[in-house]
PDB file of C-alpha atoms in Angstrom:
ATOM      1  CA  UNK A   9     -11.903 -16.966  -3.371  1.00 44.00           C
ATOM      2  CA  UNK A  10      -9.054 -18.993  -1.975  1.00 52.00           C
ATOM      3  CA  UNK A  11      -9.146 -20.568   1.455  1.00 52.00           C
ATOM      4  CA  UNK A  12      -6.574 -18.047   2.630  1.00 44.00           C
ATOM      5  CA  UNK A  13      -9.024 -15.230   1.793  1.00 51.00           C
ATOM      6  CA  UNK A  14     -11.870 -16.614   3.895  1.00 63.00           C
ATOM      7  CA  UNK A  15     -13.611 -14.009   5.984  1.00 61.00           C
ATOM      8  CA  UNK A  16     -13.799 -14.312   9.725  1.00 66.00           C
ATOM      9  CA  UNK A  17     -17.597 -14.277   9.772  1.00 61.00           C
ATOM     10  CA  UNK A  18     -17.738 -13.780  13.537  1.00 65.00           C
ATOM     11  CA  UNK A  19     -15.848 -10.481  13.428  1.00 71.00           C
ATOM     12  CA  UNK A  20     -17.782  -8.872  10.556  1.00 71.00           C
ATOM     13  CA  UNK A  21     -19.260  -5.466  11.347  1.00 77.00           C
ATOM     14  CA  UNK A  22     -20.633  -4.626   7.906  1.00 77.00           C
ATOM     15  CA  UNK A  23     -21.464  -6.428   4.696  1.00 74.00           C
ATOM     16  CA  UNK A  24     -18.508  -6.483   2.301  1.00 77.00           C
ATOM     17  CA  UNK A  25     -19.382  -5.814  -1.353  1.00 78.00           C
ATOM     18  CA  UNK A  26     -17.748  -9.136  -2.279  1.00 77.00           C
ATOM     19  CA  UNK A  27     -20.568 -10.926  -0.439  1.00 76.00           C
ATOM     20  CA  UNK A  28     -23.552  -8.680  -1.259  1.00 75.00           C
ATOM     21  CA  UNK A  29     -25.741 -10.727  -3.583  1.00 74.00           C
ATOM     22  CA  UNK A  30     -28.370  -7.990  -3.841  1.00 72.00           C
ATOM     23  CA  UNK A  31     -27.872  -4.233  -3.838  1.00 66.00           C
ATOM     24  CA  UNK A  32     -27.690  -3.017  -0.258  1.00 57.00           C
ATOM     25  CA  UNK A  33     -30.782  -0.851  -0.789  1.00 63.00           C
ATOM     26  CA  UNK A  34     -32.782  -3.743  -2.272  1.00 63.00           C
ATOM     27  CA  UNK A  35     -35.584  -5.070  -0.134  1.00 63.00           C
ATOM     28  CA  UNK A  36     -36.338  -8.611  -1.325  1.00 61.00           C
ATOM     29  CA  UNK A  37     -39.929  -9.681  -1.698  1.00 63.00           C
ATOM     30  CA  UNK A  38     -40.296 -13.310  -0.886  1.00 64.00           C
ATOM     31  CA  UNK A  39     -43.014 -15.465  -2.331  1.00 65.00           C
ATOM     32  CA  UNK A  40     -45.379 -17.418  -0.156  1.00 69.00           C
ATOM     33  CA  UNK A  41     -43.731 -19.518   2.519  1.00 67.00           C
ATOM     34  CA  UNK A  42     -44.040 -23.240   1.933  1.00 65.00           C
ATOM     35  CA  UNK A  43     -46.505 -24.386   4.611  1.00 71.00           C
ATOM     36  CA  UNK A  44     -45.341 -28.001   4.345  1.00 74.00           C
ATOM     37  CA  UNK A  45     -42.677 -29.249   6.739  1.00 85.00           C
ATOM     38  CA  UNK A  46     -39.392 -30.653   5.469  1.00 91.00           C
ATOM     39  CA  UNK A  47     -40.117 -34.116   4.023  1.00 94.00           C
ATOM     40  CA  UNK A  48     -39.384 -36.954   6.425  1.00 96.00           C
ATOM     41  CA  UNK A  49     -38.025 -40.076   4.684  1.00 97.00           C
ATOM     42  CA  UNK A  50     -38.268 -43.395   6.530  1.00 97.00           C
ATOM     43  CA  UNK A  51     -35.543 -45.655   5.128  1.00 97.00           C
ATOM     44  CA  UNK A  52     -37.561 -48.698   6.140  1.00 97.00           C
ATOM     45  CA  UNK A  53     -40.254 -47.645   3.671  1.00 98.00           C
ATOM     46  CA  UNK A  54     -39.938 -49.782   0.511  1.00 97.00           C
ATOM     47  CA  UNK A  55     -40.536 -46.619  -1.563  1.00 98.00           C
ATOM     48  CA  UNK A  56     -37.745 -44.661   0.176  1.00 97.00           C
ATOM     49  CA  UNK A  57     -35.678 -44.213  -2.982  1.00 97.00           C
ATOM     50  CA  UNK A  58     -38.632 -42.807  -4.884  1.00 97.00           C
ATOM     51  CA  UNK A  59     -39.535 -40.556  -1.933  1.00 97.00           C
ATOM     52  CA  UNK A  60     -35.971 -39.191  -1.782  1.00 97.00           C
ATOM     53  CA  UNK A  61     -36.108 -38.342  -5.487  1.00 96.00           C
ATOM     54  CA  UNK A  62     -39.461 -36.628  -5.096  1.00 96.00           C
ATOM     55  CA  UNK A  63     -38.290 -34.663  -2.042  1.00 94.00           C
ATOM     56  CA  UNK A  64     -35.192 -33.467  -3.911  1.00 94.00           C
ATOM     57  CA  UNK A  65     -37.200 -32.367  -6.935  1.00 93.00           C
ATOM     58  CA  UNK A  66     -40.001 -30.640  -5.070  1.00 90.00           C
ATOM     59  CA  UNK A  67     -38.493 -29.429  -1.804  1.00 88.00           C
ATOM     60  CA  UNK A  68     -34.716 -29.497  -2.227  1.00 88.00           C
ATOM     61  CA  UNK A  69     -34.035 -31.242   1.077  1.00 91.00           C
ATOM     62  CA  UNK A  70     -35.326 -33.936   3.402  1.00 95.00           C
ATOM     63  CA  UNK A  71     -34.747 -35.532   6.801  1.00 94.00           C
ATOM     64  CA  UNK A  72     -34.007 -39.241   7.143  1.00 96.00           C
ATOM     65  CA  UNK A  73     -35.289 -41.496   9.935  1.00 96.00           C
ATOM     66  CA  UNK A  74     -34.639 -45.185  10.625  1.00 96.00           C
ATOM     67  CA  UNK A  75     -31.165 -44.884   9.077  1.00 95.00           C
ATOM     68  CA  UNK A  76     -29.568 -47.146  11.672  1.00 96.00           C
ATOM     69  CA  UNK A  77     -27.034 -44.608  12.956  1.00 96.00           C
ATOM     70  CA  UNK A  78     -27.159 -44.585  16.776  1.00 96.00           C
ATOM     71  CA  UNK A  79     -28.474 -41.324  18.260  1.00 93.00           C
ATOM     72  CA  UNK A  80     -25.408 -40.893  20.468  1.00 94.00           C
ATOM     73  CA  UNK A  81     -23.129 -41.055  17.405  1.00 92.00           C
ATOM     74  CA  UNK A  82     -25.215 -38.403  15.621  1.00 92.00           C
ATOM     75  CA  UNK A  83     -25.002 -36.195  18.728  1.00 94.00           C
ATOM     76  CA  UNK A  84     -21.219 -36.695  18.950  1.00 89.00           C
ATOM     77  CA  UNK A  85     -20.844 -35.702  15.293  1.00 87.00           C
ATOM     78  CA  UNK A  86     -22.966 -32.589  15.834  1.00 92.00           C
ATOM     79  CA  UNK A  87     -20.832 -31.659  18.845  1.00 91.00           C
ATOM     80  CA  UNK A  88     -17.591 -32.204  16.905  1.00 86.00           C
ATOM     81  CA  UNK A  89     -18.948 -30.027  14.077  1.00 88.00           C
ATOM     82  CA  UNK A  90     -19.790 -27.235  16.512  1.00 92.00           C
ATOM     83  CA  UNK A  91     -16.275 -27.461  17.985  1.00 88.00           C
ATOM     84  CA  UNK A  92     -14.697 -27.365  14.533  1.00 87.00           C
ATOM     85  CA  UNK A  93     -16.567 -24.325  13.247  1.00 88.00           C
ATOM     86  CA  UNK A  94     -16.123 -22.461  16.557  1.00 90.00           C
ATOM     87  CA  UNK A  95     -12.338 -22.510  16.119  1.00 89.00           C
ATOM     88  CA  UNK A  96     -10.650 -19.225  15.178  1.00 90.00           C
ATOM     89  CA  UNK A  97     -10.143 -18.848  11.419  1.00 88.00           C
ATOM     90  CA  UNK A  98      -6.339 -19.054  11.715  1.00 88.00           C
ATOM     91  CA  UNK A  99      -6.666 -22.460  13.375  1.00 89.00           C
ATOM     92  CA  UNK A 100      -9.172 -23.785  10.813  1.00 89.00           C
ATOM     93  CA  UNK A 101      -6.807 -22.708   8.036  1.00 90.00           C
ATOM     94  CA  UNK A 102      -4.242 -25.173   9.430  1.00 87.00           C
ATOM     95  CA  UNK A 103      -6.366 -27.827   7.696  1.00 88.00           C
ATOM     96  CA  UNK A 104      -7.181 -25.787   4.576  1.00 90.00           C
ATOM     97  CA  UNK A 105      -8.055 -27.650   1.412  1.00 89.00           C
ATOM     98  CA  UNK A 106      -5.277 -27.441  -1.186  1.00 87.00           C
ATOM     99  CA  UNK A 107      -6.224 -25.389  -4.296  1.00 84.00           C
ATOM    100  CA  UNK A 108      -6.860 -28.530  -6.349  1.00 84.00           C
ATOM    101  CA  UNK A 109      -7.616 -30.761  -3.375  1.00 85.00           C
ATOM    102  CA  UNK A 110     -10.827 -32.443  -2.377  1.00 85.00           C
ATOM    103  CA  UNK A 111     -10.689 -32.591   1.401  1.00 88.00           C
ATOM    104  CA  UNK A 112     -10.066 -30.002   4.076  1.00 88.00           C
ATOM    105  CA  UNK A 113     -11.436 -26.686   5.310  1.00 90.00           C
ATOM    106  CA  UNK A 114     -12.557 -23.962   2.924  1.00 87.00           C
ATOM    107  CA  UNK A 115     -15.215 -22.429   0.762  1.00 83.00           C
ATOM    108  CA  UNK A 116     -17.610 -24.558  -1.264  1.00 80.00           C
ATOM    109  CA  UNK A 117     -15.979 -25.919  -4.423  1.00 79.00           C
ATOM    110  CA  UNK A 118     -18.886 -24.569  -6.479  1.00 79.00           C
ATOM    111  CA  UNK A 119     -18.314 -20.987  -5.277  1.00 79.00           C
ATOM    112  CA  UNK A 120     -16.135 -20.153  -8.286  1.00 79.00           C
ATOM    113  CA  UNK A 121     -19.205 -20.489 -10.519  1.00 84.00           C
ATOM    114  CA  UNK A 122     -20.979 -17.562  -8.836  1.00 82.00           C
ATOM    115  CA  UNK A 123     -20.417 -13.811  -9.225  1.00 81.00           C
ATOM    116  CA  UNK A 124     -20.333 -13.185  -5.471  1.00 80.00           C
ATOM    117  CA  UNK A 125     -18.771 -15.033  -2.564  1.00 78.00           C
ATOM    118  CA  UNK A 126     -20.899 -17.314  -0.423  1.00 78.00           C
ATOM    119  CA  UNK A 127     -21.593 -16.738   3.256  1.00 78.00           C
ATOM    120  CA  UNK A 128     -20.474 -20.199   4.228  1.00 80.00           C
ATOM    121  CA  UNK A 129     -17.555 -22.331   5.189  1.00 85.00           C
ATOM    122  CA  UNK A 130     -17.197 -26.066   4.956  1.00 87.00           C
ATOM    123  CA  UNK A 131     -15.043 -29.013   5.828  1.00 87.00           C
ATOM    124  CA  UNK A 132     -14.868 -31.976   3.484  1.00 87.00           C
ATOM    125  CA  UNK A 133     -13.382 -35.271   4.610  1.00 86.00           C
ATOM    126  CA  UNK A 134     -12.467 -37.919   2.070  1.00 86.00           C
ATOM    127  CA  UNK A 135     -11.010 -41.018   3.658  1.00 82.00           C
ATOM    128  CA  UNK A 136      -9.575 -40.861   7.156  1.00 81.00           C
ATOM    129  CA  UNK A 137      -9.982 -37.630   9.154  1.00 79.00           C
ATOM    130  CA  UNK A 138      -6.730 -38.290  11.067  1.00 80.00           C
ATOM    131  CA  UNK A 139      -4.516 -35.905   9.099  1.00 80.00           C
ATOM    132  CA  UNK A 140      -6.935 -32.972   9.391  1.00 80.00           C
ATOM    133  CA  UNK A 141      -7.707 -33.600  13.065  1.00 81.00           C
ATOM    134  CA  UNK A 142      -3.985 -33.607  13.925  1.00 81.00           C
ATOM    135  CA  UNK A 143      -3.638 -30.178  12.292  1.00 81.00           C
ATOM    136  CA  UNK A 144      -6.685 -28.737  14.074  1.00 82.00           C
ATOM    137  CA  UNK A 145      -6.212 -30.259  17.520  1.00 81.00           C
ATOM    138  CA  UNK A 146      -2.535 -31.317  17.809  1.00 81.00           C
ATOM    139  CA  UNK A 147      -2.832 -32.247  21.477  1.00 78.00           C
ATOM    140  CA  UNK A 148      -6.250 -33.880  21.535  1.00 78.00           C
ATOM    141  CA  UNK A 149      -7.148 -35.136  18.071  1.00 71.00           C
ATOM    142  CA  UNK A 150      -7.670 -38.778  19.092  1.00 71.00           C
ATOM    143  CA  UNK A 151     -11.074 -38.035  20.648  1.00 66.00           C
ATOM    144  CA  UNK A 152     -12.560 -37.573  17.180  1.00 60.00           C
ATOM    145  CA  UNK A 153     -12.565 -41.300  16.359  1.00 57.00           C
TER     146      UNK A 153
END
């Protein structure tokens, strides 16, 4: 799926076949829910690297604490992300990743390895975000750094 064929997920009224991973009449049966919370990795712990490896192998994700990034910066990044993904699809496509490119808006690069399209969108930034921000917010891009 090319970036130009991205679905406007907010306007969907029914599941397109291109995104149906299971037959529409299939009722999945899920195994037991993992009762353990997402692993919390304290980067000040001398065993942090080992704990990250274990969390990836056994849980598939983790949360990091004591990383040194100020809380207000994390909150600003979360807010900027919400603003980005709330934009209309035509505006996000102004910063679409080139077919062989690395950075920009689009579907996950790994999506071509799957038989169905993913229900996701992403934005990858390699290097400075200036070029992409100018395309997305021509009149107010400077607030993003």
